[in-house]
Amino acid sequence: MNNTTHISLSLATTLALLSSISCNSQTSRETSADSSPEAIKYEEQVDVKQMYKDTKKLVKNRRYAEATVSYTWLWNNMTLHDQSMRGVRSSFMASDLNKLINVYADARPVFTKIRDDIEADALKVNPDQQLLRDWIVLSHRVLNDDDRVEQWAIEMDQTPDGRELLRKNYYNLRSLLIDRNHYAIYGRALPSGDSRLSRFIENYESTSKIDLEILQRHDQNKQIDDVIRIATRDGSYRHFAQSIGQSHIAYLAAGRDEEAWYVLKGGLDAVNERVVHNTILELLLKNNATRPEHLELFNLGDAYLLEKCQSQAMNHKS
């Protein structure tokens, strides 16, 4: 049997097996472990990466009910078969689940139940870290139940133990805390400034290298003009600047000034481009975070930006 046929049969077998499986994560694992010999044999052979691709095709073909069942199994079991899929599960697949529940209403209660079934254990004192991460990802990235996560984060920020939990989960909380203007909570949860700066520079260099390779391949086919090339380059600059600027503002809000300036100055030294400067300035102005030191650090040739920055900086100084 070739691999393609095997995967197709595996997916079909899974869909049949899953019709009676509970949405509860622990129950699902116990059920699969105690299931029929056919199920056990299937689990030993499953290729979760291919199954994930097949499930995305189900959604593309509007076979939403089947996709919901398949995604349920993947959420509950994929890392048992392939630990390398842990990051995919809480990022790309979580995004796919969010898209699914937005086009297929019957999927929402399925993943709401998965979240609710783990909530008590995930939110207890000294929780299992994987359960807590799953609760955050399901609530925030999948279900968009941001009020629930926001309230939890505010409560956790009140105690040392709670702040430790936030530090362990800052990555999955980042977009929510920034979007809801909880920069101080985010800043207290962030790792050290030097580790963040190193990661930002590493990501920028990696992304720029990939972008360059793509552009070079297309250049050989004469499909890329200067407009696209500049837009691609500036996109990398803006993404880098947003990472630097958001962390800088968060460190400042949390009273971690030394790390705030280390990250900002290091970022500007690494990628000293006008697009980077302007993007960071826009973030500072948007969040009312401009300080007198910024006037000295940036070369403010734009009269409008200069006036806005001076006004905010004087407010902070006073």
Protein backbone atom coordinates (compact mmCIF):
# COMPACT_ATOMS: atom_id res chain seq x y z
CA MET A 1 0.00 0.00 0.00
CA ASN A 2 1.52 3.32 -0.98
CA ASN A 3 1.67 6.23 1.43
CA THR A 4 -1.07 8.27 -0.24
CA THR A 5 -3.56 5.41 -0.05
CA HIS A 6 -2.60 4.72 3.55
CA ILE A 7 -3.22 8.31 4.57
CA SER A 8 -6.59 8.42 2.85
CA LEU A 9 -7.72 5.25 4.58
CA SER A 10 -6.34 6.46 7.89
CA LEU A 11 -8.32 9.66 7.70
CA ALA A 12 -11.49 7.81 6.78
CA THR A 13 -10.95 5.33 9.60
CA THR A 14 -10.36 8.16 12.04
CA LEU A 15 -13.54 9.96 11.07
CA ALA A 16 -15.51 6.80 11.72
CA LEU A 17 -13.81 6.11 15.04
CA LEU A 18 -14.20 9.65 16.33
CA SER A 19 -17.97 9.87 16.07
CA SER A 20 -18.31 8.57 19.62
CA ILE A 21 -15.20 10.11 21.18
CA SER A 22 -15.71 12.74 23.90
CA CYS A 23 -14.42 16.24 23.31
CA ASN A 24 -12.69 16.14 26.69
CA SER A 25 -8.94 15.94 26.12
CA GLN A 26 -8.20 13.43 28.85
CA THR A 27 -11.23 11.30 28.01
CA SER A 28 -10.23 11.30 24.37
CA ARG A 29 -6.76 10.00 25.23
CA GLU A 30 -8.17 7.31 27.50
CA THR A 31 -10.70 6.27 24.85
CA SER A 32 -8.07 5.95 22.15
CA ALA A 33 -5.82 3.94 24.46
CA ASP A 34 -8.62 1.51 25.37
CA SER A 35 -10.13 1.35 21.91
CA SER A 36 -10.50 -1.56 19.52
CA PRO A 37 -7.49 -3.31 17.93
CA GLU A 38 -8.36 -1.50 14.71
CA ALA A 39 -8.05 1.85 16.48
CA ILE A 40 -4.79 0.88 18.18
CA LYS A 41 -3.34 -0.27 14.88
CA TYR A 42 -4.44 2.99 13.30
CA GLU A 43 -2.83 5.06 16.03
CA GLU A 44 0.46 3.28 15.61
CA GLN A 45 0.53 4.20 11.93
CA VAL A 46 -0.96 7.69 11.90
CA ASP A 47 0.95 10.45 10.14
CA VAL A 48 -0.40 13.55 11.90
CA LYS A 49 1.34 15.96 9.55
CA GLN A 50 -0.41 14.43 6.56
CA MET A 51 -3.66 14.16 8.48
CA TYR A 52 -3.45 17.88 9.26
CA LYS A 53 -3.03 18.62 5.55
CA ASP A 54 -5.96 16.35 4.70
CA THR A 55 -8.14 18.05 7.30
CA LYS A 56 -7.37 21.47 5.84
CA LYS A 57 -8.52 20.11 2.49
CA LEU A 58 -11.80 19.04 4.09
CA VAL A 59 -12.39 22.65 5.14
CA LYS A 60 -11.42 23.91 1.68
CA ASN A 61 -13.98 21.52 0.21
CA ARG A 62 -16.59 22.72 2.73
CA ARG A 63 -16.83 19.34 4.45
CA TYR A 64 -17.03 21.15 7.76
CA ALA A 65 -18.58 18.42 9.93
CA GLU A 66 -15.87 15.93 8.97
CA ALA A 67 -13.19 18.57 9.46
CA THR A 68 -14.50 19.32 12.96
CA VAL A 69 -14.25 15.66 13.97
CA SER A 70 -10.78 15.35 12.47
CA TYR A 71 -9.52 18.57 14.07
CA THR A 72 -10.89 17.39 17.43
CA TRP A 73 -8.79 14.25 17.20
CA LEU A 74 -5.75 16.21 16.09
CA TRP A 75 -6.06 18.70 18.94
CA ASN A 76 -6.32 15.92 21.50
CA ASN A 77 -3.75 13.53 20.06
CA MET A 78 -1.35 15.00 17.52
CA THR A 79 1.49 15.74 19.98
CA LEU A 80 1.27 12.19 21.32
CA HIS A 81 2.36 11.06 17.87
CA ASP A 82 4.71 13.88 16.93
CA GLN A 83 6.14 16.28 19.52
CA SER A 84 7.44 18.52 16.74
CA MET A 85 3.82 19.53 16.04
CA ARG A 86 3.44 21.21 19.44
CA GLY A 87 4.17 24.66 18.06
CA VAL A 88 2.00 24.12 14.99
CA ARG A 89 -0.90 23.02 17.20
CA SER A 90 -0.96 26.23 19.23
CA SER A 91 -0.28 28.61 16.33
CA PHE A 92 -1.16 27.61 12.77
CA MET A 93 -3.72 24.99 13.69
CA ALA A 94 -5.30 27.24 16.32
CA SER A 95 -5.74 29.84 13.58
CA ASP A 96 -7.30 27.19 11.35
CA LEU A 97 -9.73 26.24 14.12
CA ASN A 98 -10.72 29.88 14.53
CA LYS A 99 -11.46 30.12 10.81
CA LEU A 100 -13.49 26.90 10.98
CA ILE A 101 -15.77 28.04 13.80
CA ASN A 102 -16.35 31.32 11.94
CA VAL A 103 -17.74 29.48 8.90
CA TYR A 104 -19.29 26.48 10.67
CA ALA A 105 -21.25 27.38 13.80
CA ASP A 106 -21.54 23.77 15.00
CA ALA A 107 -17.77 23.65 15.55
CA ARG A 108 -17.83 26.35 18.23
CA PRO A 109 -19.56 24.30 20.97
CA VAL A 110 -17.18 21.40 20.27
CA PHE A 111 -14.05 23.46 21.02
CA THR A 112 -15.79 25.44 23.75
CA LYS A 113 -16.41 22.13 25.53
CA ILE A 114 -12.78 21.10 25.10
CA ARG A 115 -11.77 24.40 26.71
CA ASP A 116 -14.37 24.20 29.48
CA ASP A 117 -13.46 20.61 30.34
CA ILE A 118 -9.86 21.58 31.15
CA GLU A 119 -10.59 24.97 32.71
CA ALA A 120 -10.82 23.91 36.36
CA ASP A 121 -7.48 22.09 36.23
CA ALA A 122 -5.83 24.72 34.03
CA LEU A 123 -6.68 27.59 36.38
CA LYS A 124 -5.95 25.97 39.72
CA VAL A 125 -2.92 26.87 41.83
CA ASN A 126 0.26 25.36 40.35
CA PRO A 127 -1.49 24.10 37.20
CA ASP A 128 -0.12 21.70 34.63
CA GLN A 129 1.62 24.09 32.22
CA GLN A 130 0.41 22.34 29.08
CA LEU A 131 -3.20 22.51 30.27
CA LEU A 132 -2.83 26.22 31.02
CA ARG A 133 -1.29 26.88 27.61
CA ASP A 134 -4.11 24.94 25.96
CA TRP A 135 -6.71 26.96 27.90
CA ILE A 136 -5.12 30.25 26.82
CA VAL A 137 -4.80 29.19 23.17
CA LEU A 138 -8.34 27.81 22.98
CA SER A 139 -9.84 30.83 24.73
CA HIS A 140 -7.86 33.52 22.92
CA ARG A 141 -6.76 32.22 19.53
CA VAL A 142 -9.54 29.75 18.78
CA LEU A 143 -12.71 31.05 20.47
CA ASN A 144 -11.82 34.77 20.74
CA ASP A 145 -13.06 34.70 24.33
CA ASP A 146 -10.64 37.49 25.17
CA ASP A 147 -12.58 38.99 28.08
CA ARG A 148 -12.11 35.74 29.96
CA VAL A 149 -8.36 35.62 29.38
CA GLU A 150 -7.92 39.34 30.05
CA GLN A 151 -9.60 39.08 33.46
CA TRP A 152 -7.44 36.07 34.34
CA ALA A 153 -4.25 37.93 33.34
CA ILE A 154 -5.21 40.97 35.43
CA GLU A 155 -5.81 38.74 38.45
CA MET A 156 -2.53 36.85 37.93
CA ASP A 157 -0.59 40.12 37.76
CA GLN A 158 -1.53 40.85 41.38
CA THR A 159 0.68 38.15 42.96
CA PRO A 160 4.25 36.88 42.51
CA ASP A 161 3.03 33.34 41.73
CA GLY A 162 0.55 34.70 39.23
CA ARG A 163 3.21 36.80 37.52
CA GLU A 164 5.36 33.70 37.19
CA LEU A 165 2.53 32.02 35.27
CA LEU A 166 2.28 35.08 33.03
CA ARG A 167 6.03 34.93 32.39
CA LYS A 168 5.74 31.30 31.32
CA ASN A 169 2.92 32.15 28.91
CA TYR A 170 3.84 35.66 27.71
CA TYR A 171 4.13 34.56 24.07
CA ASN A 172 0.54 33.30 23.82
CA LEU A 173 -0.73 36.38 25.71
CA ARG A 174 1.22 38.94 23.70
CA SER A 175 -1.38 40.02 21.14
CA LEU A 176 -4.21 40.18 23.69
CA LEU A 177 -2.27 42.24 26.23
CA ILE A 178 -1.02 44.66 23.56
CA ASP A 179 -4.38 45.00 21.81
CA ARG A 180 -6.07 45.76 25.14
CA ASN A 181 -3.35 48.18 26.22
CA HIS A 182 -2.02 46.12 29.12
CA TYR A 183 1.57 47.03 28.32
CA ALA A 184 2.59 47.07 31.98
CA ILE A 185 1.37 43.50 32.53
CA TYR A 186 3.07 42.40 29.32
CA GLY A 187 6.27 44.20 30.32
CA ARG A 188 6.39 42.44 33.69
CA ALA A 189 5.91 39.10 31.93
CA LEU A 190 8.64 39.58 29.31
CA PRO A 191 11.99 37.78 29.50
CA SER A 192 15.20 39.79 29.72
CA GLY A 193 15.82 42.59 27.26
CA ASP A 194 18.99 41.05 25.86
CA SER A 195 17.23 37.78 25.06
CA ARG A 196 14.38 39.62 23.32
CA LEU A 197 16.74 41.76 21.26
CA SER A 198 18.75 38.72 20.18
CA ARG A 199 15.58 36.91 19.14
CA PHE A 200 14.27 39.91 17.16
CA ILE A 201 17.54 40.31 15.26
CA GLU A 202 17.73 36.58 14.60
CA ASN A 203 14.15 36.51 13.28
CA TYR A 204 14.76 39.59 11.13
CA GLU A 205 17.89 38.14 9.57
CA SER A 206 16.18 34.81 8.94
CA THR A 207 13.11 36.44 7.38
CA SER A 208 15.21 38.77 5.25
CA LYS A 209 17.24 35.85 3.95
CA ILE A 210 14.08 33.96 2.96
CA ASP A 211 12.60 37.06 1.31
CA LEU A 212 15.82 37.59 -0.64
CA GLU A 213 15.86 33.99 -1.87
CA ILE A 214 12.23 34.26 -3.01
CA LEU A 215 12.90 37.53 -4.82
CA GLN A 216 15.99 36.11 -6.50
CA ARG A 217 14.06 33.08 -7.74
CA HIS A 218 11.33 35.29 -9.18
CA ASP A 219 13.87 37.69 -10.62
CA GLN A 220 15.14 34.85 -12.79
CA ASN A 221 11.66 34.63 -14.25
CA LYS A 222 11.47 38.45 -14.57
CA GLN A 223 8.29 38.53 -12.48
CA ILE A 224 9.37 40.98 -9.78
CA ASP A 225 9.44 44.73 -10.28
CA ASP A 226 10.96 47.36 -8.01
CA VAL A 227 7.64 48.15 -6.32
CA ILE A 228 7.23 44.58 -5.08
CA ARG A 229 10.88 44.38 -4.06
CA ILE A 230 10.65 47.55 -1.98
CA ALA A 231 7.34 46.50 -0.43
CA THR A 232 8.83 43.15 0.61
CA ARG A 233 11.88 44.82 2.14
CA ASP A 234 9.82 47.45 3.97
CA GLY A 235 7.48 44.75 5.29
CA SER A 236 10.43 43.08 6.99
CA TYR A 237 11.52 46.45 8.41
CA ARG A 238 8.06 47.16 9.83
CA HIS A 239 7.70 43.75 11.42
CA PHE A 240 11.08 44.14 13.10
CA ALA A 241 10.23 47.68 14.22
CA GLN A 242 6.91 46.60 15.70
CA SER A 243 8.62 43.88 17.74
CA ILE A 244 11.24 46.33 19.01
CA GLY A 245 8.76 49.14 19.64
CA GLN A 246 6.16 47.05 21.45
CA SER A 247 8.76 45.51 23.74
CA HIS A 248 10.32 48.93 24.39
CA ILE A 249 6.93 50.37 25.40
CA ALA A 250 6.15 47.33 27.55
CA TYR A 251 9.45 47.52 29.43
CA LEU A 252 8.91 51.24 30.04
CA ALA A 253 5.36 50.64 31.31
CA ALA A 254 6.65 47.98 33.68
CA GLY A 255 9.40 50.21 35.07
CA ARG A 256 12.16 48.20 33.39
CA ASP A 257 13.75 51.28 31.86
CA GLU A 258 17.27 49.95 31.42
CA GLU A 259 16.02 47.00 29.37
CA ALA A 260 13.64 49.28 27.46
CA TRP A 261 16.44 51.50 26.19
CA TYR A 262 18.76 48.56 25.59
CA VAL A 263 16.21 46.94 23.27
CA LEU A 264 15.38 50.18 21.43
CA LYS A 265 18.96 51.36 20.90
CA GLY A 266 20.11 47.85 19.98
CA GLY A 267 17.30 47.50 17.47
CA LEU A 268 18.07 50.84 15.83
CA ASP A 269 21.75 49.96 15.63
CA ALA A 270 20.94 46.60 14.02
CA VAL A 271 18.54 47.97 11.40
CA ASN A 272 19.09 51.70 11.04
CA GLU A 273 16.44 52.45 8.41
CA ARG A 274 13.94 55.28 8.13
CA VAL A 275 11.01 52.82 7.92
CA VAL A 276 12.10 51.32 11.26
CA HIS A 277 12.38 54.76 12.88
CA ASN A 278 8.97 55.91 11.65
CA THR A 279 7.20 52.68 12.61
CA ILE A 280 8.54 52.87 16.16
CA LEU A 281 7.65 56.57 16.41
CA GLU A 282 4.09 55.82 15.29
CA LEU A 283 3.82 53.16 18.02
CA LEU A 284 5.15 55.57 20.64
CA LEU A 285 2.69 58.26 19.63
CA LYS A 286 -0.25 55.86 19.40
CA ASN A 287 0.41 54.63 22.93
CA ASN A 288 1.27 58.04 24.40
CA ALA A 289 4.69 56.71 25.34
CA THR A 290 7.02 59.38 23.94
CA ARG A 291 9.64 60.64 26.40
CA PRO A 292 12.27 63.40 26.18
CA GLU A 293 14.96 60.76 25.50
CA HIS A 294 13.21 59.83 22.27
CA LEU A 295 13.67 63.36 20.93
CA GLU A 296 17.42 62.95 21.31
CA LEU A 297 17.50 59.40 19.94
CA PHE A 298 15.51 59.93 16.76
CA ASN A 299 16.35 62.33 13.97
CA LEU A 300 12.93 63.98 13.70
CA GLY A 301 12.94 65.70 10.35
CA ASP A 302 9.17 65.52 9.98
CA ALA A 303 7.71 68.71 11.50
CA TYR A 304 4.39 67.06 12.37
CA LEU A 305 6.05 64.10 14.11
CA LEU A 306 8.42 66.47 15.90
CA GLU A 307 5.53 68.55 17.25
CA LYS A 308 3.57 65.49 18.39
CA CYS A 309 6.61 63.91 20.04
CA GLN A 310 7.59 67.12 21.80
CA SER A 311 4.07 67.50 23.19
CA GLN A 312 3.96 63.95 24.56
CA ALA A 313 7.51 64.11 25.84
CA MET A 314 6.79 67.27 27.82
CA ASN A 315 3.74 65.62 29.38
CA HIS A 316 5.86 62.68 30.54
CA LYS A 317 8.56 65.01 31.83
CA SER A 318 6.08 67.01 33.89
